mmCIF file of C-alpha atoms and ligand atoms in Angstrom:
data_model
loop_
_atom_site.group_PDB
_atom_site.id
_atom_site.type_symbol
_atom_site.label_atom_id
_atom_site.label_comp_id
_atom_site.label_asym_id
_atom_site.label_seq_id
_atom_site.Cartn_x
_atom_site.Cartn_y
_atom_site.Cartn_z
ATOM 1 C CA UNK O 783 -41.574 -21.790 32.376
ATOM 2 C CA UNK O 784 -39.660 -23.024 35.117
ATOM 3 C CA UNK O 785 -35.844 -23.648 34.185
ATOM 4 C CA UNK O 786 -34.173 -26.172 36.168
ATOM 5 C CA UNK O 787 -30.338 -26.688 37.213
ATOM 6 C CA UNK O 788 -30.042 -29.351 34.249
ATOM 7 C CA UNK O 789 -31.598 -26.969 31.847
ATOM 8 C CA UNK O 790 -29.786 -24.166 32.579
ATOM 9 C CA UNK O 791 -26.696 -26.373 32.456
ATOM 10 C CA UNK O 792 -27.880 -27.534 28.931
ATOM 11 C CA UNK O 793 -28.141 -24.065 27.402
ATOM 12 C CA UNK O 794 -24.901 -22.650 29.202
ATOM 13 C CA UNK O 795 -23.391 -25.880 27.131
ATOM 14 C CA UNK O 796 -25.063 -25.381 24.251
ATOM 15 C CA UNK O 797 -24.603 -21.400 24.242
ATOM 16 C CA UNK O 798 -20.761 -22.314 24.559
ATOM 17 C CA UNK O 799 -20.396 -25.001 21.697
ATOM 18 C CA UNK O 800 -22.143 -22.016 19.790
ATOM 19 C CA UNK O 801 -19.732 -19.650 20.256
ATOM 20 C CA UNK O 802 -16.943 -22.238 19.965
ATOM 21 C CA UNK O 803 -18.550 -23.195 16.445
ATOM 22 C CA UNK O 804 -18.431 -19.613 15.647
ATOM 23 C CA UNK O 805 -14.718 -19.407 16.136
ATOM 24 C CA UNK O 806 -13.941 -21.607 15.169
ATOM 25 C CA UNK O 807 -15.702 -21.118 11.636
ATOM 26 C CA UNK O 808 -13.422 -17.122 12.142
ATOM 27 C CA UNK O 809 -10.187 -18.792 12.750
ATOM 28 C CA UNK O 810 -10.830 -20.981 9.499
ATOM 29 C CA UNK O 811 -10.022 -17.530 7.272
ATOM 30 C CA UNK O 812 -6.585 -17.043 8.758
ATOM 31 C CA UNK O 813 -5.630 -13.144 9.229
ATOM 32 C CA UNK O 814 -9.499 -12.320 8.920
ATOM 33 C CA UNK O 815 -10.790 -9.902 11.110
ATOM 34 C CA UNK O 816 -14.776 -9.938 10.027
ATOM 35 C CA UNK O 817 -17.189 -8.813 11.660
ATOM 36 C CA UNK O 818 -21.026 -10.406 11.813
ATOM 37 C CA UNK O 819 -20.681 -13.503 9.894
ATOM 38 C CA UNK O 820 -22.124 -13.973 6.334
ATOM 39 C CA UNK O 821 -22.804 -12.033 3.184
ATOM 40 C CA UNK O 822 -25.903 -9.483 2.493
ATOM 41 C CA UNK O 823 -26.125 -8.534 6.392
ATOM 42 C CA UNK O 824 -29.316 -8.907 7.915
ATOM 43 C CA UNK O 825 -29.662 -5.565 9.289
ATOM 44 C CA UNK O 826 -29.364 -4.105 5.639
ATOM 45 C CA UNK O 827 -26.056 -2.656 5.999
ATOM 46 C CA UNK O 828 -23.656 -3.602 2.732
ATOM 47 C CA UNK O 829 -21.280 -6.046 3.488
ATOM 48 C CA UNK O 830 -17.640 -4.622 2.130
ATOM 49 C CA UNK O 831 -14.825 -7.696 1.259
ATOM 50 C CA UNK O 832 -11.308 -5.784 1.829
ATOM 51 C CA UNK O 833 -7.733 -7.885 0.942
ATOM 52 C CA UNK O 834 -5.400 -5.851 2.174
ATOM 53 C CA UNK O 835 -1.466 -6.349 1.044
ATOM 54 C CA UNK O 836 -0.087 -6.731 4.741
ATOM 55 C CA UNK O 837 1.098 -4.498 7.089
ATOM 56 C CA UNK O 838 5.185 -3.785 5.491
ATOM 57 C CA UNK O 839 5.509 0.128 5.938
ATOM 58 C CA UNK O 840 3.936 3.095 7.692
ATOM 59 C CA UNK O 841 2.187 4.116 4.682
ATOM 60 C CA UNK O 842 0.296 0.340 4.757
ATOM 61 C CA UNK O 843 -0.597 1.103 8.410
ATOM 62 C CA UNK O 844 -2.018 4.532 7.965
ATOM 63 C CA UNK O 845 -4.097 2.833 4.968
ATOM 64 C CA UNK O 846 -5.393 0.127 7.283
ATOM 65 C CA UNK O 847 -6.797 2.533 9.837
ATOM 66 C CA UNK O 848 -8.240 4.696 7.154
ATOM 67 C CA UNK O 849 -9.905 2.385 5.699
ATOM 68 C CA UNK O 850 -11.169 0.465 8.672
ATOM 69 C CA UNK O 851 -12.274 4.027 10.194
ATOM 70 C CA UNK O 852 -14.168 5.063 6.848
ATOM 71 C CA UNK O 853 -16.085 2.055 6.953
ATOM 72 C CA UNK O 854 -17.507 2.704 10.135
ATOM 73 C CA UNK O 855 -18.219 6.167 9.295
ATOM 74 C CA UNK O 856 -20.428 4.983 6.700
ATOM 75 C CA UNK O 857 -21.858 2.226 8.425
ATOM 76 C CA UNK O 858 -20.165 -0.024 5.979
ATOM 77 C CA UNK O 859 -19.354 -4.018 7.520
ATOM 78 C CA UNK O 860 -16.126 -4.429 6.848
ATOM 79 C CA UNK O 861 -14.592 -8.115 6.319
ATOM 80 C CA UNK O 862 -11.151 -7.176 6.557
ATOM 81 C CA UNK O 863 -7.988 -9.439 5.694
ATOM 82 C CA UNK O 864 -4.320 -9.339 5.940
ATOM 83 C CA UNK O 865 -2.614 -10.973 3.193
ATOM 84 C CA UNK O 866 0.930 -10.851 5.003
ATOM 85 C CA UNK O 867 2.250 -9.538 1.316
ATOM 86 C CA UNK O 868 1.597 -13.119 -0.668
ATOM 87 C CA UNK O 869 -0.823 -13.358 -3.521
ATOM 88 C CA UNK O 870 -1.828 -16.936 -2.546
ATOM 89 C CA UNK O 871 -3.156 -15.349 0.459
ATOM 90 C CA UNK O 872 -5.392 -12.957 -1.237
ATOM 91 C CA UNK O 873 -6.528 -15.248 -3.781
ATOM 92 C CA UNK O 874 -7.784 -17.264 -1.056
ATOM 93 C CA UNK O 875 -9.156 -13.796 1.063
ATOM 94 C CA UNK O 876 -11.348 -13.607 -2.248
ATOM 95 C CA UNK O 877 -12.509 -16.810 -2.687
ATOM 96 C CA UNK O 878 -13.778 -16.480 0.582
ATOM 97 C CA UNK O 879 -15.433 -13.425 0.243
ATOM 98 C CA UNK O 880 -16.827 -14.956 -2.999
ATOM 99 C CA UNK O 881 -18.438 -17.829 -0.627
ATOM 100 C CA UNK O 882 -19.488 -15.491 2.246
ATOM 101 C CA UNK O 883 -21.460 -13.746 -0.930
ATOM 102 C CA UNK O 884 -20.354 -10.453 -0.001
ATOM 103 C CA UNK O 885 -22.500 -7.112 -1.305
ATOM 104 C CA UNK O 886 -18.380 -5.628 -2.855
ATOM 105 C CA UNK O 887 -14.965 -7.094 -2.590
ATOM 106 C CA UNK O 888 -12.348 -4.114 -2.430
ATOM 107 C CA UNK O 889 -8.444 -4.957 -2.614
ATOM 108 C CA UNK O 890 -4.775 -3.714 -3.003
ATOM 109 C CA UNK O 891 -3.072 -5.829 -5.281
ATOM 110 C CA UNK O 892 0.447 -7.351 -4.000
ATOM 111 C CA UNK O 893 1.800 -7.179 -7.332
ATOM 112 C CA UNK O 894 0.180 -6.746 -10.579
ATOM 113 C CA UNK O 895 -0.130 -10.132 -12.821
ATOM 114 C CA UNK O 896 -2.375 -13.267 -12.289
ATOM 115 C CA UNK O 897 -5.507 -12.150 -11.090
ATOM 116 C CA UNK O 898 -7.646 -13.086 -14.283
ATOM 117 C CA UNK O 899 -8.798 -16.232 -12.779
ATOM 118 C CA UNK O 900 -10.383 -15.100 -9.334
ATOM 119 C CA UNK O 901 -11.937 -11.867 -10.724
ATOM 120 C CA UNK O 902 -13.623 -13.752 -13.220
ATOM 121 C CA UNK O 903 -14.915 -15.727 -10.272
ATOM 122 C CA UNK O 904 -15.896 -12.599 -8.685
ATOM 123 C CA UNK O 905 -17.459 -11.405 -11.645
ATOM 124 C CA UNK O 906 -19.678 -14.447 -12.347
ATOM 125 C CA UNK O 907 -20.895 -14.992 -9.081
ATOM 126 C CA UNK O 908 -22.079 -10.696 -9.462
ATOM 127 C CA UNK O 909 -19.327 -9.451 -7.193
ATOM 128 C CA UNK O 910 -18.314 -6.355 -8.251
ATOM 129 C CA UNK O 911 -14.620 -5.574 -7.471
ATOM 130 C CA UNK O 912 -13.036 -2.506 -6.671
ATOM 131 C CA UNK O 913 -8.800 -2.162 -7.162
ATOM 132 C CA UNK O 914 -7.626 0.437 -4.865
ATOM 133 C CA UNK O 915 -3.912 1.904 -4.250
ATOM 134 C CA UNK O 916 -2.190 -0.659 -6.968
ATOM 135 C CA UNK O 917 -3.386 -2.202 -10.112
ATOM 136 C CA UNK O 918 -3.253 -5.290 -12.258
ATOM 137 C CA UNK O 919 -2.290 -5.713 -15.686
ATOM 138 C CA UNK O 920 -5.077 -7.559 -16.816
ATOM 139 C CA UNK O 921 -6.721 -6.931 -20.204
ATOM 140 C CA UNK O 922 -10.017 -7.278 -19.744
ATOM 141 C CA UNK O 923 -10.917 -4.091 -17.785
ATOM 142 C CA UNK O 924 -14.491 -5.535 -17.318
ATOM 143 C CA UNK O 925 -13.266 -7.631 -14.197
ATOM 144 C CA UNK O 926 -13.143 -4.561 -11.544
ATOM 145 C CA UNK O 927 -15.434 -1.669 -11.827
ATOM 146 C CA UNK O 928 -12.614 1.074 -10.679
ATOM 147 C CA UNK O 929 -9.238 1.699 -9.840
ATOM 148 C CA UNK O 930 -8.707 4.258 -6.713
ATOM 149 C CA UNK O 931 -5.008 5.214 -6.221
ATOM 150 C CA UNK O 932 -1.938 7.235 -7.007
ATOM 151 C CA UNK O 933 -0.183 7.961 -10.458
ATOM 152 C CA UNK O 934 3.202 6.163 -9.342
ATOM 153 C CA UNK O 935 4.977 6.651 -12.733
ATOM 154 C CA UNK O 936 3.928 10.213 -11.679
ATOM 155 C CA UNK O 937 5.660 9.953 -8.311
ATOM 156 C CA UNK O 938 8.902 8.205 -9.618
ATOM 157 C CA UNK O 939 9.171 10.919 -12.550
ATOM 158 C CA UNK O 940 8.717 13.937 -9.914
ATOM 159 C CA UNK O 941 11.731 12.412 -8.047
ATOM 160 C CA UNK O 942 13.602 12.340 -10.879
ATOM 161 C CA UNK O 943 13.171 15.770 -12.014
ATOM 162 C CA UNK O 944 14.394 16.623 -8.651
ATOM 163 C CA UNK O 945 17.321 14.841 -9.074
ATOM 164 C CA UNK O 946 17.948 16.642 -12.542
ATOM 165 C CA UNK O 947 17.484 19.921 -11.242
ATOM 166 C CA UNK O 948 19.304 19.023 -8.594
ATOM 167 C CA UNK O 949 22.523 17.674 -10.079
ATOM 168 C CA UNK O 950 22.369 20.126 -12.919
ATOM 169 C CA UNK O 951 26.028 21.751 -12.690
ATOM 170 C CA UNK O 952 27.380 18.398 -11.604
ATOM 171 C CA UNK O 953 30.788 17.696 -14.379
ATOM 172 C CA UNK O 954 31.596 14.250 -13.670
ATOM 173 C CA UNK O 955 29.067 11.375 -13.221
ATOM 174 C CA UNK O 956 26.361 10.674 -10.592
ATOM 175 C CA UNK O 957 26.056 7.359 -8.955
ATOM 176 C CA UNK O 958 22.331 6.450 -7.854
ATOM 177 C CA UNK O 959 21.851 3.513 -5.904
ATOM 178 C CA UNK O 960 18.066 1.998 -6.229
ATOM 179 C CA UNK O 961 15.818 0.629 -3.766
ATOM 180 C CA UNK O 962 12.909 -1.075 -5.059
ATOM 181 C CA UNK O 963 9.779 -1.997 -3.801
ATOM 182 C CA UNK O 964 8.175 -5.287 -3.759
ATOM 183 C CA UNK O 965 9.016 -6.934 -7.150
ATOM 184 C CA UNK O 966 6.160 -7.233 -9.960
ATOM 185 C CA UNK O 967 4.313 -4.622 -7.872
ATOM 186 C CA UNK O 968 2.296 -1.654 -9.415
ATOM 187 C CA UNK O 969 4.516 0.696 -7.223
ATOM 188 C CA UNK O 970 7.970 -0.828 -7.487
ATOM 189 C CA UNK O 971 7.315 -0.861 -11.759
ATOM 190 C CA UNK O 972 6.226 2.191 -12.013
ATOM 191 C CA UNK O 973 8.348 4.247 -9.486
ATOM 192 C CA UNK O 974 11.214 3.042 -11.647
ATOM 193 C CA UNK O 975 9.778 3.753 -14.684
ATOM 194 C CA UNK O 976 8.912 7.237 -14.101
ATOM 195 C CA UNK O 977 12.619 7.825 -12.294
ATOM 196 C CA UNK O 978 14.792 6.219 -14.892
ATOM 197 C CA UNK O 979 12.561 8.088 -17.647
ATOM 198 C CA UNK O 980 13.192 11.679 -15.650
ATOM 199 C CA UNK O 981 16.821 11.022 -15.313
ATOM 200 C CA UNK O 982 17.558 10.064 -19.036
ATOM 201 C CA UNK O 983 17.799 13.583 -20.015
ATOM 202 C CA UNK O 984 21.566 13.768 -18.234
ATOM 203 C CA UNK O 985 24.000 10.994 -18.980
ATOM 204 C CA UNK O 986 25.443 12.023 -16.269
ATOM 205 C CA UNK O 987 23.354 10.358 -13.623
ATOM 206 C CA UNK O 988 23.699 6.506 -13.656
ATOM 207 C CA UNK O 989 22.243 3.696 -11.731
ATOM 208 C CA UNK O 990 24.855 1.755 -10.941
ATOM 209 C CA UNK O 991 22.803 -0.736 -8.773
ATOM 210 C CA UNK O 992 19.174 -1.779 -8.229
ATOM 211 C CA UNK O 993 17.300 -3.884 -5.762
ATOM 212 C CA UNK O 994 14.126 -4.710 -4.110
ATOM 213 C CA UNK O 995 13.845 -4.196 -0.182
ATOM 214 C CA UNK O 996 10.596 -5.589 -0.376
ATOM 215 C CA UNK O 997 8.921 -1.979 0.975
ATOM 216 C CA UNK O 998 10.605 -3.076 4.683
ATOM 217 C CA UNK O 999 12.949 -1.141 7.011
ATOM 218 C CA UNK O 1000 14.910 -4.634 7.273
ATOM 219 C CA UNK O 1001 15.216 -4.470 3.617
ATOM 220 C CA UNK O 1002 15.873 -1.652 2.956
ATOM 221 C CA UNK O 1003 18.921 -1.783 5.354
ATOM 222 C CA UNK O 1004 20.268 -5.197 4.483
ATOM 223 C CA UNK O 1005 20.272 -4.266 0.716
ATOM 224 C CA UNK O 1006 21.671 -0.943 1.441
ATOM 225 C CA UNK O 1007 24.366 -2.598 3.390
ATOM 226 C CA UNK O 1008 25.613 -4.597 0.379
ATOM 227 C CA UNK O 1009 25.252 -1.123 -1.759
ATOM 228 C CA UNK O 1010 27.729 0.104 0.547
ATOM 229 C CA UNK O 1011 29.583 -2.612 0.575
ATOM 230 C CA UNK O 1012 30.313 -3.049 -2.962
ATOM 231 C CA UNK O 1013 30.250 0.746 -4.566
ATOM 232 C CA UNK O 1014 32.655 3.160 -2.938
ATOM 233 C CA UNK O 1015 31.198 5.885 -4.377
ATOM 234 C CA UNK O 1016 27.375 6.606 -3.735
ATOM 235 C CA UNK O 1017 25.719 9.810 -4.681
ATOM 236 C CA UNK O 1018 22.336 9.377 -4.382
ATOM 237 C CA UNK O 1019 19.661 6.622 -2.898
ATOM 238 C CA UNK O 1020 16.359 6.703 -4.519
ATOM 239 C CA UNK O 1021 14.465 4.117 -2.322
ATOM 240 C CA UNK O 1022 10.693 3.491 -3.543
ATOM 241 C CA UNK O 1023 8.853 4.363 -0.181
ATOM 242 C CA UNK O 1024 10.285 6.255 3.377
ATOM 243 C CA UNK O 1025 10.313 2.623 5.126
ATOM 244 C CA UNK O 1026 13.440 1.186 2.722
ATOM 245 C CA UNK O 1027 14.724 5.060 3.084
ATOM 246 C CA UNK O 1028 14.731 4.767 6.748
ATOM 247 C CA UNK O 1029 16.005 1.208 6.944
ATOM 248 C CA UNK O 1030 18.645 2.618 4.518
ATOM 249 C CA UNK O 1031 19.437 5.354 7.152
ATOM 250 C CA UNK O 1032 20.992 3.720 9.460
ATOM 251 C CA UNK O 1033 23.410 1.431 7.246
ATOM 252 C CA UNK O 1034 24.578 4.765 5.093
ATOM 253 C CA UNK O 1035 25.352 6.123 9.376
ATOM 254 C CA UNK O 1036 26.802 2.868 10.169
ATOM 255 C CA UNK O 1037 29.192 3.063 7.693
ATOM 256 C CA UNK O 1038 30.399 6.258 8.468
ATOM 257 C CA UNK O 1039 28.536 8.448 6.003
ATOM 258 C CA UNK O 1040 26.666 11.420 6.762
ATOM 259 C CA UNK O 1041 22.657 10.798 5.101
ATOM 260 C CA UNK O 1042 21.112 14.029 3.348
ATOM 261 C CA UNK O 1043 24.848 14.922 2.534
ATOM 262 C CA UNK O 1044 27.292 12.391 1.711
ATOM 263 C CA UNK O 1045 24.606 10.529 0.197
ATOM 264 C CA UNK O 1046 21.332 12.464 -0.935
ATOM 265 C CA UNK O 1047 18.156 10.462 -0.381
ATOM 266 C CA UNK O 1048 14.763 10.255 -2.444
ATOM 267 C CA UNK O 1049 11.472 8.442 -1.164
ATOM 268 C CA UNK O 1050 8.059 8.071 -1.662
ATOM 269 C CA UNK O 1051 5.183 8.176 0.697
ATOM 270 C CA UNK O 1052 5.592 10.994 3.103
ATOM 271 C CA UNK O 1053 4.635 9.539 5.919
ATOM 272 C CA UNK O 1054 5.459 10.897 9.758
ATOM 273 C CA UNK O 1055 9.005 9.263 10.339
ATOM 274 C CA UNK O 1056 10.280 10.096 7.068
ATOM 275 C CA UNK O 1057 9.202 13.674 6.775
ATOM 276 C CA UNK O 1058 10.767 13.426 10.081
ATOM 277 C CA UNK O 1059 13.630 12.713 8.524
ATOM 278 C CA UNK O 1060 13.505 15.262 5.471
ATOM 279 C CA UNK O 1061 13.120 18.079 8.411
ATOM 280 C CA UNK O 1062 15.835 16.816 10.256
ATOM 281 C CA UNK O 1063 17.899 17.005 6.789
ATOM 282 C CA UNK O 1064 18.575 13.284 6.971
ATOM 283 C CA UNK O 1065 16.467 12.942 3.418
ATOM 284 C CA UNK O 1066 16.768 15.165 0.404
ATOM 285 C CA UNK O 1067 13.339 15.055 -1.218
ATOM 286 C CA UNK O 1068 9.921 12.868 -1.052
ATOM 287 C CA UNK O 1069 7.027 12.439 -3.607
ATOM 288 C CA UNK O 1070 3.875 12.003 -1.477
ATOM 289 C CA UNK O 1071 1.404 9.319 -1.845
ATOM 290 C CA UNK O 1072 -1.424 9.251 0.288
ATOM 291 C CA UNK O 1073 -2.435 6.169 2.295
ATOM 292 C CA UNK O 1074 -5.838 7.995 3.200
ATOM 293 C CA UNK O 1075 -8.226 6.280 0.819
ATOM 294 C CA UNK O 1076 -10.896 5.244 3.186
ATOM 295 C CA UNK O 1077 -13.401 7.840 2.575
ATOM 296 C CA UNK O 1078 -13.306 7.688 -1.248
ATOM 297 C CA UNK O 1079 -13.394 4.596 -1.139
ATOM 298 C CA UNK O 1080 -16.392 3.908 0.914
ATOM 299 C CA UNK O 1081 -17.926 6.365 -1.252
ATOM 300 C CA UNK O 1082 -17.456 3.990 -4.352
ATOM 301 C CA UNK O 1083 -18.475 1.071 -2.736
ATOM 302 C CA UNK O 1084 -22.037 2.515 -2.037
ATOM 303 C CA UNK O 1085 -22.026 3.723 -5.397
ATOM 304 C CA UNK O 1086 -21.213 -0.151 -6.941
ATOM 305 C CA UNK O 1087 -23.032 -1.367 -4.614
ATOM 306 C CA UNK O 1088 -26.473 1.296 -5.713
ATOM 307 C CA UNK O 1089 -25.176 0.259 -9.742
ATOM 308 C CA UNK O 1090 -24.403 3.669 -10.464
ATOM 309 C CA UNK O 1091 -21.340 4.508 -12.714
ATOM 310 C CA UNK O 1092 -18.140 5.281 -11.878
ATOM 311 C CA UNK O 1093 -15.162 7.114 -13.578
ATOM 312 C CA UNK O 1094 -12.772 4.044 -14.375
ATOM 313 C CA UNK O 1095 -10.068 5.980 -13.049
ATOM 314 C CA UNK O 1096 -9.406 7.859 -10.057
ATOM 315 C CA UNK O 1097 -6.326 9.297 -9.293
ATOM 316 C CA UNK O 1098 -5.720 10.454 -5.201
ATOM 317 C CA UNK O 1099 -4.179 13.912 -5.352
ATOM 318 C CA UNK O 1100 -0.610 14.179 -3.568
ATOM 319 C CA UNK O 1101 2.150 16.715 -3.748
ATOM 320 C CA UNK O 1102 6.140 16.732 -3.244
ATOM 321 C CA UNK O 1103 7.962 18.129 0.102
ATOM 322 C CA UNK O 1104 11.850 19.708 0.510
ATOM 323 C CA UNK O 1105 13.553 19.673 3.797
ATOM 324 C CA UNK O 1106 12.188 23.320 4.047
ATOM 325 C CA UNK O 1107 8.486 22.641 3.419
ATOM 326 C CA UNK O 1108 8.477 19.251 5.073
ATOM 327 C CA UNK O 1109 9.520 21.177 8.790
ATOM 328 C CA UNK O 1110 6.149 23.781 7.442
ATOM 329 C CA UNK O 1111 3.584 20.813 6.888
ATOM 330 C CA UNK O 1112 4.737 18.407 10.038
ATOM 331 C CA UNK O 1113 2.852 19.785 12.757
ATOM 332 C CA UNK O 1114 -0.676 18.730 10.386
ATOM 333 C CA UNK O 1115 0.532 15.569 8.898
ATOM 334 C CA UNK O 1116 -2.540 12.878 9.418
ATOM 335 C CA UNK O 1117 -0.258 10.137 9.286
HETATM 336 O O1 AHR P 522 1.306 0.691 -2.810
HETATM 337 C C1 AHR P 522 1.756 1.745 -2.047
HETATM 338 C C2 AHR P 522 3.115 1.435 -1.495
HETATM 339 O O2 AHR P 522 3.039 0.257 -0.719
HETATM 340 C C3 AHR P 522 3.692 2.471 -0.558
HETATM 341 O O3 AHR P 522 4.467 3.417 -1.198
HETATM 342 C C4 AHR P 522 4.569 1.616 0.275
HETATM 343 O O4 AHR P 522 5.060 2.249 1.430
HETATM 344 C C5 AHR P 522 3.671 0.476 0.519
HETATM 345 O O5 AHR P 522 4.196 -0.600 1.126
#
């Protein structure tokens, strides 16, 4: 066939309003990153729905590129979403995936109440759902088919039995300054559970003030700021991840006070900067929890995705680092 000038100028046209269309149709799921558009892929490969929280700490970061790598790994097309740390957001993330008629929707839950609604959604339309790093509160456990993640009660209990062993020959009373994560998160609830629960066995030690930095270095500076401001006497920080810790850093320096010593400082995560930190005998103690979910989780969703069981439950295995072993593991730390 012979293809004149107009032609060819007619399919250029039509090849661009195509790909305009196309982005158009991308840029309609704000923060979406898909890849080939639609659910049940053509080319057979299972089409994976992921909300993730946002991007607020290291440890979200090194989740992101886990689980993005994983998917590729396993040949896995991954419809991935940033909910820039609002619920609305990932309510919406899932409705779309609900539309799109994904193969699995996967997600990590900003905080833990009001998601009855859009998993039953999910779970009429045969969706089944996967909850990894935090949970929700819900009661009807038949809305999600597992929950991959860490035992945070766990984590905030190891930090405070730190703290008690710690602080065991101290006379007069400890003052522990809190900073919290995200509020009506799995994390933020938990972490304080398990500390304050750890801690009750000496009245000695006493939280004399509590408050949510939101997981962020900003916040985790700004609120340590006012700490400072208003309680002449700190002993102890315990912030709920290494990002509020680090934030926290550089107010407890600004303000004259020597971190690790003047002040002795607890996280969560154990990720690069802030074992960085315990080495460097800025921090006292942290209570890993690993980011690195990917694989597992990829694992699952071709297991949902096949209808073959899975444990309810599966708890990510994690350990605790002093300034001593912190400098030992360093030189191998993933993330
Ligand atoms: O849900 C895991 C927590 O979320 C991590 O401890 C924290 O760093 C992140 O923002």
């Amino acid at each position: 066939m012979r293809i004149t000038g107009n032609s060819l100028t007619r399919r250029r046209f039509g090849a661009i309003m195509a790909a305009g269309l196309l982005a158009t149709g991308l840029g309609a799921c704000a923060n979406s990153d898909t890849g080939s558009g639609g659910g049940g892929n053509d080319d057979g490969k299972i089409v994976l729905g992921f909300s993730q929280v946002g991007a607020e700490s290291g440890w979200r970061t090194a989740n992101t590129t886990s689980i993005k790598e994983a998917a590729t790994e396993a040949g896995i097309e991954l419809k991935f979403d940033d909910a820039q740390q609002k619920q609305e957001n990932q309510i919406k993330a899932i409705r779309n995936f609900i539309q799109q008629k994904v193969d699995v929707i996967a997600f990590s839950p900003v905080v833990e109440s009001g998601w009855d609604t859009v998993l039953k959604e999910a779970k009429d339309a045969n969706i089944p759902v996967i909850l990894t790093d935090r949970a929700v509160d819900s009661a009807d456990k038949t809305l999600y088919k597992t929950f991959l993640g860490s035992d945070f009660v766990k984590e905030g209990r190891l930090s405070g039995e730190w703290l008690l062993e710690e602080t065991k020959s101290a006379t007069g009373p400890v003052n522990i300054v809190e900073l919290q994560g995200t509020t009506g998160s799995a994390p933020a609830n938990d972490r304080k559970k398990g500390f304050a629960e750890a801690i009750a066995a000496n009245p000695n030690l006493k939280i004399i003030a509590s408050q949510s930095g939101d997981f962020t270095r900003a916040g985790g500076k700004a609120v340590m700021e006012q700490f400072l401001k208003a309680n002449p006497k700190i002993d102890v920080l315990f912030a709920h991840n290494d990002d509020m810790g680090l934030g926290a850093l550089e107010a407890i320096t600004a303000a004259g006070k020597v971190p690790g010593k003047d002040i002795k400082i607890i996280t969560i995560d154990a990720v690069k900067d802030g074992m960085q930190a315990l080495a460097d005998g800025k921090f006292n103690f942290i209570a890993e929890c690993s980011p690195l979910l990917g694989p597992q989780l990829m694992d699952l969703v071709k297991k949902v995705k096949a209808g073959e069981q899975v444990p309810e439950r599966i708890e990510t295995q994690e350990t605790t680092f002093t300034q001593q072993s912190a400098k030992e593991a360093l030189p191998n730390r993933k993330y």
